[in-house]
Amino acid sequence: MYLVVEFLEDPKVYSVISAENVVDGSVRANVADYLGKPTKVIWGKKNFDAVLRGQGSKREMNVMCNSLAKSAAVSDGGSNDNAQQNEIVVTKKISAKRSERAKKSRDIASVLAKRSKSAGVNSSTFNE
């Protein structure tokens, strides 16, 4: 079972989580009784205060989460057209070290690709 939660730290920020991420076991057992009420959820290694907004399958909760986010964007002054045109982008947060290593890897691959192209051009001129 999955839940839609709204984080109390960031109002109008919604997420779909597994029911296993709810800290309180009694809330996990009776989610329907706690809809609309704040509870603690585990997100990564941290606990956050969140309000339960819905329960159901992952697909249903994703649809609900998207509609809540769009309605929040519209109520914040954005128009419905803009909300539909904007892409929903989800990125995985990676550590700074991992990001730096990935950048270095791309740079090295770029240099090697340039070298192989220039080596191919130089070898053909020597054969002529």
XYZ file of N, CA and C in Angstrom:
384
model
N 0.845 -1.172 0.000
C 0.000 0.000 0.000
C 0.893 1.237 0.000
N 0.463 2.243 -0.724
C 1.201 3.498 -0.830
C 0.350 4.649 -0.315
N 1.032 5.709 0.083
C 0.372 6.878 0.649
C 0.843 8.135 -0.055
N -0.031 9.135 -0.125
C 0.371 10.475 -0.550
C 0.503 11.291 0.723
N 1.656 11.952 0.870
C 1.885 12.789 2.047
C 2.219 14.204 1.603
N 1.867 15.157 2.451
C 2.240 16.562 2.249
C 3.161 16.924 3.402
N 4.367 17.362 3.083
C 5.345 17.672 4.118
C 4.978 18.973 4.819
N 5.041 18.964 6.148
C 4.679 20.152 6.921
C 5.737 21.244 6.805
N 7.008 20.854 6.611
C 8.075 21.850 6.448
C 7.885 22.652 5.170
N 7.439 21.990 4.115
C 7.217 22.626 2.811
C 5.769 22.402 2.401
N 4.872 23.308 2.769
C 3.476 23.125 2.365
C 3.356 23.051 0.845
N 2.405 22.274 0.387
C 2.137 22.066 -1.034
C 3.251 21.296 -1.730
N 4.038 20.539 -0.958
C 5.019 19.615 -1.520
C 4.522 18.219 -1.184
N 4.215 17.445 -2.213
C 3.604 16.138 -2.042
C 4.557 15.047 -2.503
N 4.383 13.857 -1.938
C 5.202 12.729 -2.336
C 4.420 11.441 -2.127
N 4.766 10.425 -2.915
C 4.183 9.096 -2.752
C 5.201 8.249 -2.012
N 4.785 7.653 -0.897
C 5.685 6.817 -0.106
C 5.014 5.478 0.170
N 5.821 4.504 0.529
C 5.292 3.218 0.956
C 4.752 3.355 2.372
N 3.727 2.602 2.694
C 3.152 2.661 4.044
C 4.168 2.232 5.091
N 5.179 1.470 4.691
C 6.221 1.032 5.621
C 7.048 2.195 6.141
N 7.025 3.325 5.450
C 7.815 4.481 5.866
C 7.160 5.288 6.973
N 5.946 4.944 7.361
C 5.285 5.630 8.471
C 5.886 5.095 9.765
N 6.319 5.997 10.639
C 7.017 5.606 11.862
C 6.090 4.879 12.831
N 4.895 5.399 13.057
C 3.968 4.857 14.051
C 3.238 3.631 13.497
N 3.386 2.497 14.160
C 2.760 1.258 13.712
C 1.247 1.309 13.727
N 0.654 2.022 14.689
C -0.809 2.109 14.735
C -1.343 2.907 13.547
N -0.579 3.885 13.095
C -0.977 4.649 11.904
C -0.883 3.757 10.675
N 0.193 2.957 10.589
C 0.351 2.028 9.460
C -0.817 1.052 9.389
N -1.276 0.583 10.544
C -2.352 -0.410 10.580
C -3.707 0.193 10.209
N -3.949 1.441 10.558
C -5.250 2.087 10.319
C -5.061 3.418 9.605
N -4.545 3.369 8.407
C -4.249 4.595 7.665
C -5.511 5.418 7.437
N -6.619 4.776 7.150
C -7.864 5.500 6.847
C -8.291 6.398 8.007
N -8.016 5.979 9.233
C -8.394 6.787 10.398
C -7.528 8.031 10.549
N -6.356 8.033 9.929
C -5.405 9.131 10.118
C -5.284 10.046 8.903
N -6.106 9.839 7.871
C -6.045 10.709 6.695
C -6.361 12.144 7.098
N -5.526 13.067 6.649
C -5.695 14.477 6.985
C -5.028 14.871 8.285
N -4.418 13.913 8.965
C -3.769 14.197 10.245
C -2.254 14.084 10.092
N -1.506 14.870 10.868
C -0.048 14.798 10.774
C 0.510 13.540 11.435
N 1.597 13.054 10.876
C 2.320 11.914 11.429
C 3.780 12.031 11.032
N 4.611 11.143 11.533
C 6.033 11.139 11.172
C 6.270 10.060 10.123
N 7.087 10.402 9.113
C 7.472 9.435 8.090
C 8.988 9.402 7.989
N 9.504 8.238 7.595
C 10.942 8.079 7.387
C 11.225 8.357 5.919
N 12.162 9.262 5.656
C 12.555 9.585 4.284
C 14.070 9.542 4.264
N 14.622 8.490 3.685
C 16.067 8.309 3.754
C 16.441 7.933 5.178
N 17.316 8.712 5.775
C 17.732 8.461 7.152
C 17.109 9.448 8.122
N 16.180 10.266 7.654
C 15.582 11.301 8.494
C 14.093 11.051 8.686
N 13.577 11.584 9.776
C 12.135 11.572 10.037
C 11.566 12.943 9.712
N 10.420 12.963 9.055
C 9.767 14.216 8.703
C 8.324 14.187 9.183
N 7.809 15.366 9.512
C 6.389 15.501 9.825
C 5.642 15.697 8.515
N 4.584 14.920 8.337
C 3.812 15.004 7.100
C 2.347 14.717 7.395
N 1.483 15.241 6.539
C 0.047 14.996 6.643
C -0.317 13.941 5.609
N -1.041 12.912 6.045
C -1.473 11.862 5.128
C -2.632 12.380 4.287
N -2.516 12.271 2.954
C -3.550 12.788 2.050
C -4.344 11.696 1.350
N -3.788 10.494 1.211
C -4.515 9.438 0.520
C -3.796 8.119 0.621
N -4.509 7.026 0.319
C -3.913 5.696 0.316
C -4.439 4.915 -0.865
N -3.631 3.977 -1.360
C -4.058 3.150 -2.477
C -2.865 2.549 -3.182
N -3.062 2.166 -4.445
C -1.971 1.590 -5.226
C -0.998 2.693 -5.628
N 0.176 2.280 -6.035
C 1.198 3.258 -6.403
C 0.731 4.119 -7.574
N 0.106 3.508 -8.562
C -0.370 4.252 -9.732
C -1.427 5.281 -9.326
N -2.387 4.860 -8.505
C -3.434 5.784 -8.049
C -2.838 6.948 -7.268
N -1.860 6.646 -6.430
C -1.256 7.685 -5.601
C -0.408 8.641 -6.437
N 0.242 8.134 -7.491
C 0.988 9.023 -8.386
C 0.046 9.989 -9.094
N -1.099 9.494 -9.542
C -2.092 10.355 -10.194
C -2.599 11.402 -9.210
N -2.905 10.972 -7.990
C -3.394 11.903 -6.969
C -2.339 12.949 -6.626
N -1.098 12.505 -6.487
C 0.008 13.413 -6.154
C 0.191 14.454 -7.257
N 0.142 14.017 -8.511
C 0.288 14.951 -9.630
C -0.856 15.960 -9.669
N -2.078 15.501 -9.420
C -3.210 16.433 -9.448
C -3.134 17.421 -8.288
N -2.696 16.975 -7.112
C -2.526 17.893 -5.979
C -1.451 18.933 -6.283
N -0.355 18.485 -6.900
C 0.731 19.412 -7.235
C 0.276 20.433 -8.278
N -0.479 19.983 -9.286
C -0.972 20.914 -10.307
C -1.946 21.925 -9.715
N -2.839 21.455 -8.853
C -3.791 22.388 -8.244
C -3.079 23.360 -7.313
N -2.013 22.921 -6.657
C -1.231 23.825 -5.808
C -0.528 24.872 -6.659
N -0.032 24.465 -7.836
C 0.638 25.414 -8.729
C -0.352 26.446 -9.254
N -1.554 26.014 -9.577
C -2.580 26.929 -10.074
C -2.999 27.898 -8.975
N -3.155 27.406 -7.753
C -3.588 28.276 -6.655
C -2.500 29.258 -6.232
N -1.250 28.975 -6.608
C -0.150 29.890 -6.289
C -0.027 31.021 -7.298
N -0.931 31.107 -8.247
C -0.898 32.209 -9.199
C -0.521 31.783 -10.596
N -0.092 30.555 -10.795
C 0.207 30.085 -12.133
C -1.083 29.743 -12.836
N -1.089 29.821 -14.156
C -2.303 29.477 -14.888
C -2.323 27.988 -15.169
N -3.470 27.463 -15.501
C -3.621 26.050 -15.793
C -2.823 25.666 -17.029
N -2.736 26.578 -18.024
C -1.963 26.298 -19.230
C -0.495 26.116 -18.891
N 0.034 26.990 -18.050
C 1.435 26.874 -17.658
C 1.679 25.595 -16.881
N 0.749 25.198 -16.037
C 0.917 23.982 -15.249
C 0.953 22.765 -16.158
N 0.163 22.783 -17.244
C 0.156 21.652 -18.149
C 1.380 21.649 -19.050
N 1.936 22.804 -19.362
C 3.083 22.870 -20.252
C 4.379 22.509 -19.544
N 4.451 22.769 -18.255
C 5.674 22.479 -17.521
C 5.860 20.980 -17.385
N 7.104 20.542 -17.529
C 7.412 19.139 -17.345
C 7.579 18.855 -15.870
N 7.250 17.642 -15.485
C 7.524 17.207 -14.122
C 8.838 16.451 -14.186
N 9.855 16.994 -13.547
C 11.182 16.412 -13.606
C 11.549 15.910 -12.218
N 11.945 14.658 -12.152
C 12.390 14.071 -10.898
C 13.839 13.673 -11.092
N 14.707 14.200 -10.251
C 16.113 13.857 -10.344
C 16.554 13.198 -9.061
N 17.465 12.288 -9.202
C 18.002 11.613 -8.039
C 19.129 12.465 -7.479
N 19.070 12.710 -6.192
C 20.098 13.513 -5.554
C 21.315 12.622 -5.327
N 22.472 13.075 -5.824
C 23.694 12.314 -5.616
C 24.672 13.170 -4.833
N 25.628 12.509 -4.233
C 26.580 13.226 -3.396
C 27.499 14.092 -4.254
N 28.131 15.061 -3.617
C 29.029 15.971 -4.329
C 30.227 15.211 -4.891
N 30.754 14.257 -4.125
C 31.901 13.480 -4.605
C 31.532 12.678 -5.841
N 30.368 12.046 -5.798
C 29.940 11.238 -6.937
C 29.705 12.116 -8.160
N 29.154 13.289 -7.946
C 28.925 14.227 -9.034
C 30.252 14.664 -9.653
N 31.218 14.945 -8.805
C 32.542 15.362 -9.283
C 33.215 14.238 -10.071
N 33.098 12.996 -9.574
C 33.690 11.858 -10.293
C 33.032 11.677 -11.654
N 31.726 11.844 -11.713
C 31.014 11.703 -12.985
C 31.464 12.770 -13.974
N 31.662 13.994 -13.492
C 32.128 15.084 -14.357
C 33.521 14.781 -14.887
N 34.410 14.302 -14.009
C 35.769 13.958 -14.441
C 35.736 12.836 -15.474
N 34.875 11.859 -15.270
C 34.758 10.753 -16.224
C 34.308 11.247 -17.592
N 33.346 12.162 -17.610
C 32.891 12.721 -18.890
C 34.005 13.515 -19.562
N 34.778 14.273 -18.773
C 35.886 15.044 -19.331
C 36.941 14.126 -19.940
N 37.274 13.050 -19.235
C 38.271 12.098 -19.735
C 37.769 11.444 -21.015
N 36.510 11.050 -21.047
C 35.944 10.430 -22.245
C 35.976 11.398 -23.420
N 35.722 12.670 -23.159
C 35.758 13.681 -24.207
C 37.166 13.834 -24.770
N 38.160 13.893 -23.891
C 39.554 14.032 -24.328
C 39.979 12.810 -25.132
N 39.625 11.621 -24.671
C 39.993 10.400 -25.394
C 39.324 10.344 -26.765
N 38.089 10.802 -26.850
C 37.394 10.816 -28.138
C 38.080 11.777 -29.106
N 38.496 12.944 -28.614
C 39.205 13.905 -29.462
C 40.541 13.340 -29.913
N 41.243 12.662 -29.006
C 42.542 12.069 -29.360
C 42.387 10.995 -30.426
N 41.367 10.151 -30.268
C 41.187 9.079 -31.247
C 40.830 9.650 -32.615
N 40.071 10.742 -32.657
C 39.749 11.380 -33.934
C 40.998 11.983 -34.558
N 41.788 12.686 -33.736
C 42.994 13.313 -34.281
C 44.029 12.262 -34.657
N 44.106 11.156 -33.940
C 45.042 10.087 -34.275
C 44.641 9.440 -35.595
N 43.355 9.294 -35.831
C 42.866 8.730 -37.089
C 43.205 9.630 -38.260
N 43.141 10.941 -38.117
C 43.472 11.894 -39.170
C 44.963 11.872 -39.432
N 45.782 11.869 -38.395
C 47.234 11.877 -38.548
C 47.739 10.595 -39.178
N 47.200 9.448 -38.826
C 47.672 8.185 -39.387
C 47.352 8.102 -40.875
N 46.260 8.676 -41.321
C 45.926 8.629 -42.739
C 46.858 9.534 -43.544
N 47.348 10.625 -42.956
C 48.259 11.498 -43.689
C 49.635 10.872 -43.804
N 50.008 10.037 -42.838
C 51.315 9.379 -42.917
C 51.318 8.285 -43.969
N 50.205 7.654 -44.215
C 50.131 6.568 -45.184
C 50.169 7.084 -46.612
N 49.869 8.329 -46.832
C 49.824 8.848 -48.197
C 51.153 9.192 -48.656
